[in-house]
Coordinates of C-alpha atoms in Angstrom, one line a residue:
Chain A
M200 CA 18.2 -172.3 45.1
K201 CA 20.3 -170.1 47.3
L202 CA 23.9 -169.5 45.9
K203 CA 26.8 -170.0 48.3
A204 CA 28.6 -166.7 48.8
L205 CA 32.2 -166.9 47.5
S206 CA 35.2 -164.9 48.6
I207 CA 36.8 -162.5 46.2
S208 CA 39.9 -164.6 46.0
E209 CA 37.8 -167.6 45.1
V210 CA 36.1 -165.6 42.3
N211 CA 39.4 -164.3 40.9
S212 CA 41.0 -167.7 41.1
Y213 CA 38.0 -169.1 39.1
I214 CA 38.2 -166.4 36.5
K215 CA 41.9 -167.0 36.1
R216 CA 41.4 -170.7 35.5
I217 CA 38.8 -170.0 32.9
L218 CA 41.0 -167.6 31.1
T219 CA 44.1 -169.7 31.1
N220 CA 42.3 -172.8 30.0
D221 CA 40.7 -171.1 27.0
P222 CA 42.7 -172.3 24.0
I223 CA 42.3 -169.1 22.1
L224 CA 43.2 -166.8 25.0
Y225 CA 46.1 -169.0 25.8
N226 CA 47.7 -168.6 22.5
L227 CA 46.9 -165.2 21.2
K228 CA 48.3 -163.1 18.3
V229 CA 47.2 -159.5 18.4
K230 CA 48.0 -156.4 16.6
G231 CA 47.5 -152.9 18.0
E232 CA 49.0 -149.5 18.7
V233 CA 51.3 -148.9 21.6
S234 CA 50.2 -146.5 24.2
N235 CA 51.0 -145.7 27.8
L236 CA 54.4 -147.1 27.4
K237 CA 56.3 -147.6 30.6
M238 CA 59.8 -149.0 30.7
H239 CA 60.3 -150.2 34.2
T240 CA 63.7 -150.1 35.9
S241 CA 63.3 -153.8 36.6
G242 CA 63.6 -154.4 32.8
H243 CA 59.9 -155.3 32.5
I244 CA 57.8 -153.3 30.0
Y245 CA 54.3 -152.2 30.7
M246 CA 51.9 -150.7 28.2
S247 CA 48.5 -150.8 26.6
L248 CA 47.7 -152.0 23.1
K249 CA 44.8 -150.4 21.5
D250 CA 42.8 -150.0 18.4
N251 CA 40.3 -147.2 17.7
K252 CA 37.7 -148.6 20.1
S253 CA 39.4 -150.4 23.0
K254 CA 42.5 -151.2 24.7
I255 CA 44.1 -153.9 26.7
N256 CA 46.9 -153.8 29.3
C257 CA 50.0 -155.7 28.5
V258 CA 53.3 -156.7 30.2
I259 CA 56.5 -157.9 28.6
F260 CA 58.7 -159.6 31.2
K261 CA 62.4 -158.8 31.0
N262 CA 63.5 -162.1 29.6
N263 CA 61.0 -161.8 26.8
V264 CA 62.2 -158.4 25.7
P265 CA 63.9 -158.8 22.3
K266 CA 67.4 -157.2 22.0
N267 CA 66.9 -154.4 19.5
L268 CA 63.4 -153.5 20.6
N269 CA 62.6 -149.9 20.0
L270 CA 59.1 -149.3 21.3
E271 CA 57.5 -145.9 21.0
E272 CA 54.1 -144.4 21.7
G273 CA 51.9 -144.9 18.7
L274 CA 53.9 -147.6 17.0
E275 CA 51.9 -150.3 15.3
V276 CA 53.0 -153.7 16.7
R277 CA 52.2 -157.4 16.5
A278 CA 52.5 -159.4 19.6
S279 CA 51.9 -163.0 20.8
G280 CA 51.2 -164.2 24.3
Y281 CA 48.4 -165.2 26.6
I282 CA 45.7 -163.6 28.6
S283 CA 45.7 -164.1 32.4
L284 CA 44.3 -162.6 35.5
Y285 CA 46.3 -160.7 37.9
E286 CA 44.5 -162.1 40.9
K287 CA 45.5 -159.4 43.4
D288 CA 43.5 -156.7 41.7
G289 CA 41.2 -158.7 39.4
S290 CA 42.5 -157.2 36.2
Y291 CA 43.4 -159.2 33.2
Q292 CA 46.4 -158.5 31.0
L293 CA 48.0 -159.8 27.9
Y294 CA 51.3 -161.4 28.9
I295 CA 53.5 -160.9 25.8
N296 CA 56.0 -163.6 24.8
S297 CA 57.2 -162.0 21.6
I298 CA 56.6 -158.6 20.0
D299 CA 57.4 -157.2 16.6
V300 CA 57.2 -153.6 15.5
E301 CA 55.2 -153.7 12.2
G302 CA 57.7 -154.7 9.5
I303 CA 60.6 -153.2 11.5
G304 CA 61.9 -156.4 13.1
N305 CA 62.3 -157.6 9.6
L306 CA 64.4 -154.6 8.6
H307 CA 66.8 -155.0 11.5
V308 CA 67.4 -158.6 10.6
E309 CA 67.9 -157.7 7.0
F310 CA 70.3 -155.0 7.9
A311 CA 72.4 -157.4 10.0
K312 CA 72.4 -160.0 7.3
L313 CA 73.4 -157.7 4.5
K314 CA 76.1 -156.1 6.7
Q315 CA 77.6 -159.5 7.5
K316 CA 77.4 -160.6 3.9
L317 CA 79.2 -157.6 2.5
Q318 CA 81.7 -157.6 5.3
N319 CA 82.6 -161.1 4.5
E320 CA 83.0 -160.2 0.9
G321 CA 85.5 -157.5 2.0
L322 CA 83.6 -154.5 0.9
F323 CA 84.2 -152.7 4.1
D324 CA 88.0 -153.4 4.2
E325 CA 90.2 -150.4 5.0
K326 CA 92.5 -151.2 2.0
Y327 CA 89.7 -150.2 -0.4
K328 CA 89.0 -146.9 1.2
K329 CA 90.3 -144.0 -0.9
K330 CA 91.8 -140.9 0.6
I331 CA 89.7 -137.8 0.6
P332 CA 91.5 -135.1 -1.4
S333 CA 92.6 -132.2 0.8
M334 CA 91.9 -129.3 -1.6
P335 CA 89.1 -130.3 -3.9
N336 CA 87.9 -128.1 -6.7
N337 CA 84.7 -129.9 -7.5
I338 CA 82.4 -131.6 -4.9
G339 CA 79.6 -133.8 -6.0
V340 CA 76.6 -133.8 -3.7
I341 CA 74.0 -136.5 -4.0
T342 CA 71.0 -135.6 -1.9
S343 CA 67.5 -134.3 -1.9
L344 CA 66.9 -130.8 -3.1
T345 CA 64.4 -130.2 -0.4
G346 CA 65.4 -131.0 3.2
A347 CA 68.0 -129.6 5.6
A348 CA 70.9 -131.8 4.5
L349 CA 71.7 -129.8 1.3
R350 CA 71.2 -126.5 3.1
D351 CA 73.5 -127.5 5.9
I352 CA 76.2 -128.8 3.5
I353 CA 76.1 -125.6 1.5
N354 CA 76.2 -123.4 4.6
V355 CA 79.2 -125.3 6.0
I356 CA 81.2 -125.1 2.8
A357 CA 80.3 -121.5 2.2
R358 CA 81.6 -120.6 5.7
R359 CA 84.6 -122.9 5.7
Y360 CA 86.0 -122.9 2.2
P361 CA 84.1 -120.8 -0.4
K362 CA 86.5 -121.8 -3.1
V363 CA 84.9 -124.9 -4.6
N364 CA 82.3 -125.7 -7.2
I365 CA 79.5 -127.6 -5.5
R366 CA 77.8 -129.8 -8.1
I367 CA 74.4 -131.2 -6.9
Y368 CA 72.8 -134.3 -8.3
P369 CA 69.3 -134.3 -6.8
V370 CA 67.8 -137.7 -5.8
L371 CA 65.0 -139.1 -3.9
V372 CA 66.3 -140.1 -0.5
Q373 CA 63.5 -142.4 0.5
G374 CA 60.9 -144.4 -1.1
D375 CA 60.9 -147.2 -3.7
S376 CA 62.9 -145.5 -6.5
S377 CA 65.4 -143.9 -4.1
A378 CA 68.0 -146.7 -4.3
D379 CA 68.0 -146.7 -8.1
D380 CA 68.2 -142.9 -8.1
I381 CA 71.3 -143.0 -5.9
V382 CA 73.0 -145.7 -7.9
Y383 CA 72.4 -143.7 -11.1
A384 CA 73.7 -140.6 -9.5
I385 CA 76.9 -142.2 -8.3
D386 CA 77.4 -143.7 -11.8
F387 CA 76.7 -140.3 -13.4
L388 CA 79.2 -138.4 -11.3
N389 CA 81.8 -141.0 -11.8
K390 CA 81.6 -140.3 -15.5
R391 CA 82.6 -136.7 -14.8
E392 CA 86.3 -137.0 -14.0
F393 CA 86.6 -133.5 -12.7
I394 CA 84.7 -134.3 -9.6
D395 CA 87.1 -134.7 -6.7
V396 CA 84.9 -136.1 -4.0
I397 CA 81.2 -137.0 -3.5
I398 CA 79.1 -136.4 -0.5
L399 CA 76.1 -138.8 -0.2
A400 CA 73.8 -137.2 2.3
R401 CA 70.4 -137.4 3.9
G402 CA 69.0 -136.0 7.1
G403 CA 67.8 -138.0 10.1
G404 CA 65.0 -140.5 10.0
S405 CA 63.7 -143.9 11.0
I406 CA 65.3 -147.1 9.8
E407 CA 62.6 -147.3 7.1
E408 CA 63.2 -143.8 5.9
L409 CA 66.9 -144.4 5.7
W410 CA 66.4 -147.8 4.1
S411 CA 67.7 -147.0 0.6
F412 CA 71.1 -146.4 2.1
N413 CA 71.1 -149.9 3.3
E414 CA 70.3 -151.5 0.0
E415 CA 72.7 -153.8 -1.6
K416 CA 72.8 -152.2 -5.0
V417 CA 73.6 -148.8 -3.4
A418 CA 76.4 -150.4 -1.4
R419 CA 77.9 -152.0 -4.5
S420 CA 77.7 -148.8 -6.4
I421 CA 79.5 -147.0 -3.6
F422 CA 82.2 -149.6 -3.6
K423 CA 82.7 -149.4 -7.4
S424 CA 83.0 -145.7 -7.4
Q425 CA 86.4 -144.4 -8.5
I426 CA 85.7 -141.1 -6.9
P427 CA 85.9 -141.0 -3.1
I428 CA 82.5 -141.0 -1.3
I429 CA 81.7 -139.5 2.0
S430 CA 78.6 -141.1 3.5
A431 CA 76.8 -138.5 5.6
V432 CA 73.4 -140.1 6.4
G433 CA 71.1 -139.5 9.3
H434 CA 72.1 -138.4 12.8
E435 CA 75.2 -139.2 14.8
T436 CA 73.7 -142.5 16.1
D437 CA 72.5 -143.7 12.7
F438 CA 74.6 -146.3 11.0
T439 CA 73.8 -147.4 7.5
I440 CA 75.4 -149.9 5.1
S441 CA 76.6 -146.9 3.0
D442 CA 78.5 -145.7 6.1
F443 CA 80.5 -148.9 6.3
V444 CA 81.2 -149.3 2.6
S445 CA 82.0 -145.6 1.8
D446 CA 85.5 -144.2 1.9
L447 CA 84.6 -142.1 5.0
R448 CA 81.6 -141.9 7.3
A449 CA 80.4 -138.6 8.6
P450 CA 78.0 -138.5 11.5
T451 CA 75.8 -135.8 9.8
P452 CA 75.6 -134.0 6.5
S453 CA 77.2 -130.9 8.1
A454 CA 80.1 -133.0 9.3
G455 CA 80.4 -134.5 5.9
A456 CA 80.8 -131.0 4.4
E457 CA 83.3 -130.1 7.1
I458 CA 85.4 -133.2 6.3
S459 CA 85.3 -132.6 2.5
V460 CA 87.0 -129.2 2.5
P461 CA 89.9 -127.7 4.3
S462 CA 89.6 -124.5 6.3
Y463 CA 90.3 -121.5 4.1
I464 CA 91.4 -119.4 7.0
D465 CA 94.0 -122.1 8.1
I466 CA 95.4 -122.3 4.6
R467 CA 95.5 -118.5 4.3
D468 CA 97.3 -118.2 7.6
R469 CA 99.8 -120.9 6.9
L470 CA 100.6 -119.3 3.6
D471 CA 101.1 -115.9 5.1
I472 CA 103.1 -117.2 8.0
S473 CA 105.3 -119.1 5.5
K474 CA 105.9 -115.9 3.5
D475 CA 106.8 -113.9 6.7
R476 CA 109.1 -116.6 7.8
M477 CA 110.9 -116.8 4.5
N478 CA 111.2 -113.0 4.5
K479 CA 112.6 -113.0 7.9
I480 CA 115.1 -115.7 7.2
F481 CA 116.3 -114.1 4.1
E482 CA 116.6 -110.7 5.8
N483 CA 118.6 -112.2 8.5
K484 CA 120.9 -113.9 6.0
V485 CA 121.5 -110.7 4.1
Y486 CA 122.0 -108.8 7.4
T487 CA 124.6 -111.4 8.5
Y488 CA 126.4 -111.2 5.2
K489 CA 126.4 -107.4 5.4
K490 CA 127.6 -107.4 9.0
D491 CA 130.4 -109.7 7.9
L492 CA 131.3 -107.4 5.1
D493 CA 131.2 -104.3 7.2
S494 CA 133.4 -106.0 9.8
T495 CA 135.8 -107.1 7.2
K496 CA 135.9 -103.5 5.8
K497 CA 136.7 -102.3 9.3
D498 CA 139.5 -104.7 9.6
I499 CA 140.9 -103.7 6.3
D500 CA 140.6 -100.1 7.3
I501 CA 142.4 -100.6 10.6
T502 CA 145.0 -102.7 9.0
Y503 CA 145.4 -100.3 6.1
K504 CA 145.6 -97.3 8.4
G505 CA 148.1 -99.2 10.5
I506 CA 150.2 -99.9 7.5
I507 CA 150.0 -96.3 6.3
K508 CA 150.8 -95.0 9.7
D509 CA 153.8 -97.2 9.9
K510 CA 155.0 -96.0 6.6
F511 CA 154.5 -92.4 7.7
I512 CA 156.4 -93.0 10.8
C513 CA 159.1 -94.7 8.8
T514 CA 159.2 -91.8 6.4
D515 CA 159.2 -89.3 9.3
N516 CA 162.1 -91.1 10.8
C517 CA 163.9 -91.1 7.6
L518 CA 163.3 -87.4 7.1
K519 CA 164.5 -86.8 10.6
N520 CA 167.6 -88.9 10.0
I521 CA 168.3 -87.0 6.8
E522 CA 167.8 -83.8 8.6
N523 CA 170.1 -84.8 11.4
A524 CA 172.7 -86.0 8.9
I525 CA 172.5 -82.8 6.9
N526 CA 172.6 -80.7 10.1
K527 CA 175.7 -82.6 11.2
K528 CA 177.3 -82.2 7.9
L529 CA 176.4 -78.5 7.9
V530 CA 178.0 -78.1 11.3
L531 CA 181.1 -80.0 10.2
T532 CA 181.3 -78.0 7.0
R533 CA 180.8 -74.8 8.8
N534 CA 183.6 -75.8 11.3
E535 CA 185.8 -76.7 8.3
L536 CA 184.9 -73.4 6.7
D537 CA 185.6 -71.5 9.8
Y538 CA 188.9 -73.3 10.2
I539 CA 189.8 -72.6 6.6
G540 CA 188.5 -69.0 7.0
Q541 CA 190.7 -68.6 9.9
N542 CA 193.7 -69.9 8.1
L543 CA 192.9 -67.8 5.1
N544 CA 192.7 -64.9 7.4
N545 CA 196.0 -65.6 8.9
L546 CA 197.6 -66.0 5.5
S547 CA 195.8 -63.0 4.2
P548 CA 198.2 -60.1 3.3
L549 CA 196.0 -57.7 5.3
S550 CA 196.5 -59.8 8.4
V551 CA 200.2 -59.8 7.7
M552 CA 200.1 -56.1 7.1
S553 CA 198.3 -55.5 10.4
R554 CA 201.4 -56.9 12.0
G555 CA 203.4 -54.1 10.3
Y556 CA 204.6 -55.7 7.1
T557 CA 204.2 -53.7 3.9
L558 CA 203.6 -54.4 0.2
V559 CA 205.6 -52.5 -2.4
E560 CA 204.0 -51.6 -5.8
K561 CA 205.7 -50.0 -8.8
D562 CA 203.5 -48.8 -11.7
D563 CA 200.5 -50.5 -10.0
K564 CA 202.3 -53.8 -10.0
L565 CA 203.5 -55.6 -7.0
V566 CA 207.3 -55.7 -6.7
K567 CA 208.3 -59.3 -5.8
N568 CA 211.8 -59.0 -7.1
P569 CA 213.8 -56.0 -5.9
K570 CA 216.3 -56.4 -8.7
N571 CA 213.7 -54.7 -10.9
L572 CA 214.1 -51.6 -8.9
K573 CA 216.4 -48.7 -9.9
L574 CA 217.6 -45.6 -8.2
G575 CA 215.2 -42.8 -8.7
D576 CA 212.1 -45.1 -9.2
N577 CA 208.7 -44.1 -7.8
I578 CA 207.3 -46.8 -5.6
N579 CA 204.2 -47.1 -3.4
V580 CA 204.7 -48.6 0.0
L581 CA 201.4 -50.0 1.2
F582 CA 200.8 -50.2 4.9
E583 CA 197.6 -51.7 6.3
K584 CA 195.8 -48.4 6.0
V585 CA 198.2 -46.0 4.4
C586 CA 199.9 -45.8 1.1
V587 CA 203.3 -43.9 1.0
N588 CA 204.7 -42.7 -2.2
C589 CA 208.6 -42.9 -2.2
K590 CA 211.5 -42.2 -4.4
I591 CA 214.3 -44.8 -4.2
Q592 CA 217.5 -43.2 -2.9
N593 CA 219.6 -46.2 -2.0
I594 CA 219.5 -49.9 -2.6
K595 CA 221.5 -52.2 -0.4
E596 CA 221.5 -56.0 0.0
V597 CA 221.0 -57.3 3.5
D598 CA 222.1 -60.6 4.8
Chain B
M12 CA 101.2 -126.1 -10.8
N13 CA 98.6 -126.9 -8.2
Y14 CA 98.4 -125.3 -4.8
E15 CA 99.6 -128.2 -2.7
V16 CA 102.7 -128.8 -4.9
S17 CA 103.6 -125.1 -4.9
Y18 CA 103.1 -124.8 -1.1
K19 CA 105.3 -127.9 -0.5
R20 CA 108.1 -126.5 -2.7
L21 CA 107.8 -123.2 -0.7
Q22 CA 108.4 -125.2 2.5
E23 CA 111.4 -126.8 1.0
I24 CA 112.8 -123.5 0.1
I25 CA 112.3 -122.1 3.6
A26 CA 114.1 -125.2 5.0
S27 CA 117.0 -124.7 2.6
L28 CA 117.3 -121.0 3.4
E29 CA 117.6 -121.8 7.1
E30 CA 120.7 -123.8 6.4
E31 CA 123.9 -122.0 7.4
T32 CA 126.0 -123.5 4.7
I33 CA 124.1 -121.9 1.8
S34 CA 125.8 -119.2 -0.2
L35 CA 124.5 -115.7 -0.8
D36 CA 123.9 -116.3 -4.5
E37 CA 122.1 -119.5 -3.8
S38 CA 120.0 -117.7 -1.1
L39 CA 119.0 -115.0 -3.6
K40 CA 118.0 -117.5 -6.2
L41 CA 115.9 -119.5 -3.7
Y42 CA 114.3 -116.4 -2.3
E43 CA 113.2 -115.3 -5.7
E44 CA 111.7 -118.6 -6.4
G45 CA 110.0 -118.5 -3.0
I46 CA 108.4 -115.2 -3.7
R47 CA 107.2 -116.4 -7.1
L48 CA 105.6 -119.5 -5.4
Y49 CA 104.0 -117.3 -2.7
R50 CA 102.5 -115.1 -5.4
H51 CA 101.3 -118.1 -7.3
C52 CA 99.6 -119.6 -4.2
N53 CA 98.1 -116.3 -3.3
K54 CA 96.6 -116.0 -6.8
L55 CA 95.2 -119.5 -6.7
L56 CA 93.6 -118.8 -3.3
E57 CA 92.1 -115.5 -4.2
S58 CA 90.8 -116.3 -7.6
A59 CA 88.8 -119.4 -6.6
Q60 CA 85.2 -118.8 -5.9
L61 CA 82.2 -120.6 -4.5
K62 CA 80.0 -121.9 -7.2
I63 CA 76.8 -124.0 -6.8
T64 CA 75.4 -125.8 -9.7
R65 CA 73.0 -128.6 -10.1
F66 CA 72.7 -131.3 -12.7
S67 CA 69.3 -131.3 -14.2
N68 CA 67.7 -134.7 -14.0
D69 CA 66.3 -134.6 -17.5
T70 CA 69.0 -133.2 -19.6
L71 CA 72.2 -133.8 -17.7
E72 CA 73.1 -130.2 -18.0
E73 CA 74.3 -127.9 -15.3
I74 CA 72.2 -125.2 -14.0
E75 CA 73.5 -122.5 -11.6
I76 CA 71.6 -122.0 -8.5
D77 CA 71.8 -119.4 -5.8
I78 CA 72.7 -120.1 -2.2
E79 CA 69.4 -118.4 -1.3
E80 CA 67.4 -120.8 -3.4
V81 CA 68.1 -123.9 -1.3

């Protein structure tokens, strides 16, 4: 029998019908590894799913893409959908209706549920969050001994504020016993009252690796803690339950360390500036007082000198007055004396004698009364400059 | 007295000293107290040192570790 020749379209159309009518192929659940992942700008996702022997091309249309889908090359996924033919090029694909990253979808849901539950209970409320002490002496660090988180924390603190005691409580930060470890560590440190603040830290990782920080028992332990806890888990974009319930979230372990201590240099500077300021203020005050004192002293000096000067002037004037008075009196007295002297002169016998009058002496005695004279007596007649010795020859009364 | 309390008191003293109305005697007293506080704060700052210890899982004792070790 000769077969009729079909067109390509007819062949493809037929194949498509077979494929889409097959009950198994129409309702498939597959598991495989993501490869050749292409996120199209249209919102559709194209990729291949493979196992170690073969692969199949897939597409997820935009409206089937779940909200928190985080596809990556190499991820193990489970997907459900149907096989159909893309008629244009004769290739078949798996058209995916829903896809789940192995186990992961679960975790996201769990996370959201626990977050809501604890939020409703009030565990995230601001009012429960304790203040981080500004100058701690003892910092408790709960983290893995290996790994970059601890190293980063120590480096930051050593650089910024090498004045504290860092007390490490090592824990497993992932795996089955990690959550219990962390709970125990928080409890342990809380029994040591000298611890001022706790940094709960872990480096970056996937949601599975960070999972212990999302566990309910860890959240409750953080909430119960009397010592403030800084949650420094993962990278900047990772958020864990511990971030919400702790007293402060830090985006990374380094940031956690940075928040937990002050800057030594700042404190040092502020102290020194304060001291300088105080010195300056006090100096100024003393200077002001001294200036005031000096100025008062000057005033006193000036006033005092003024007073003294006045007194001197006064005294000088007095002296002058006395001098003048004395001089006047001297002159007056001299005049008086001269006057008296003059009179004396005039009355002086010598003055009289210079006018020709004489004195008579007998036996060296002045004769006042001529009745005492006898004839024959020797008398001296005193002229001004001459003395004449005489013998009395005749005595006659004259009227 | 801890650092923060001392430092706060130091700031109070500086504020008081800045007031015009304060007497010289009072200034002197406050200044002396201020210097004492500064010395105290200084001592606290200088004497504190970085120490890194770790609680041993088994025995709950503290073991000192070096910065290099980590």
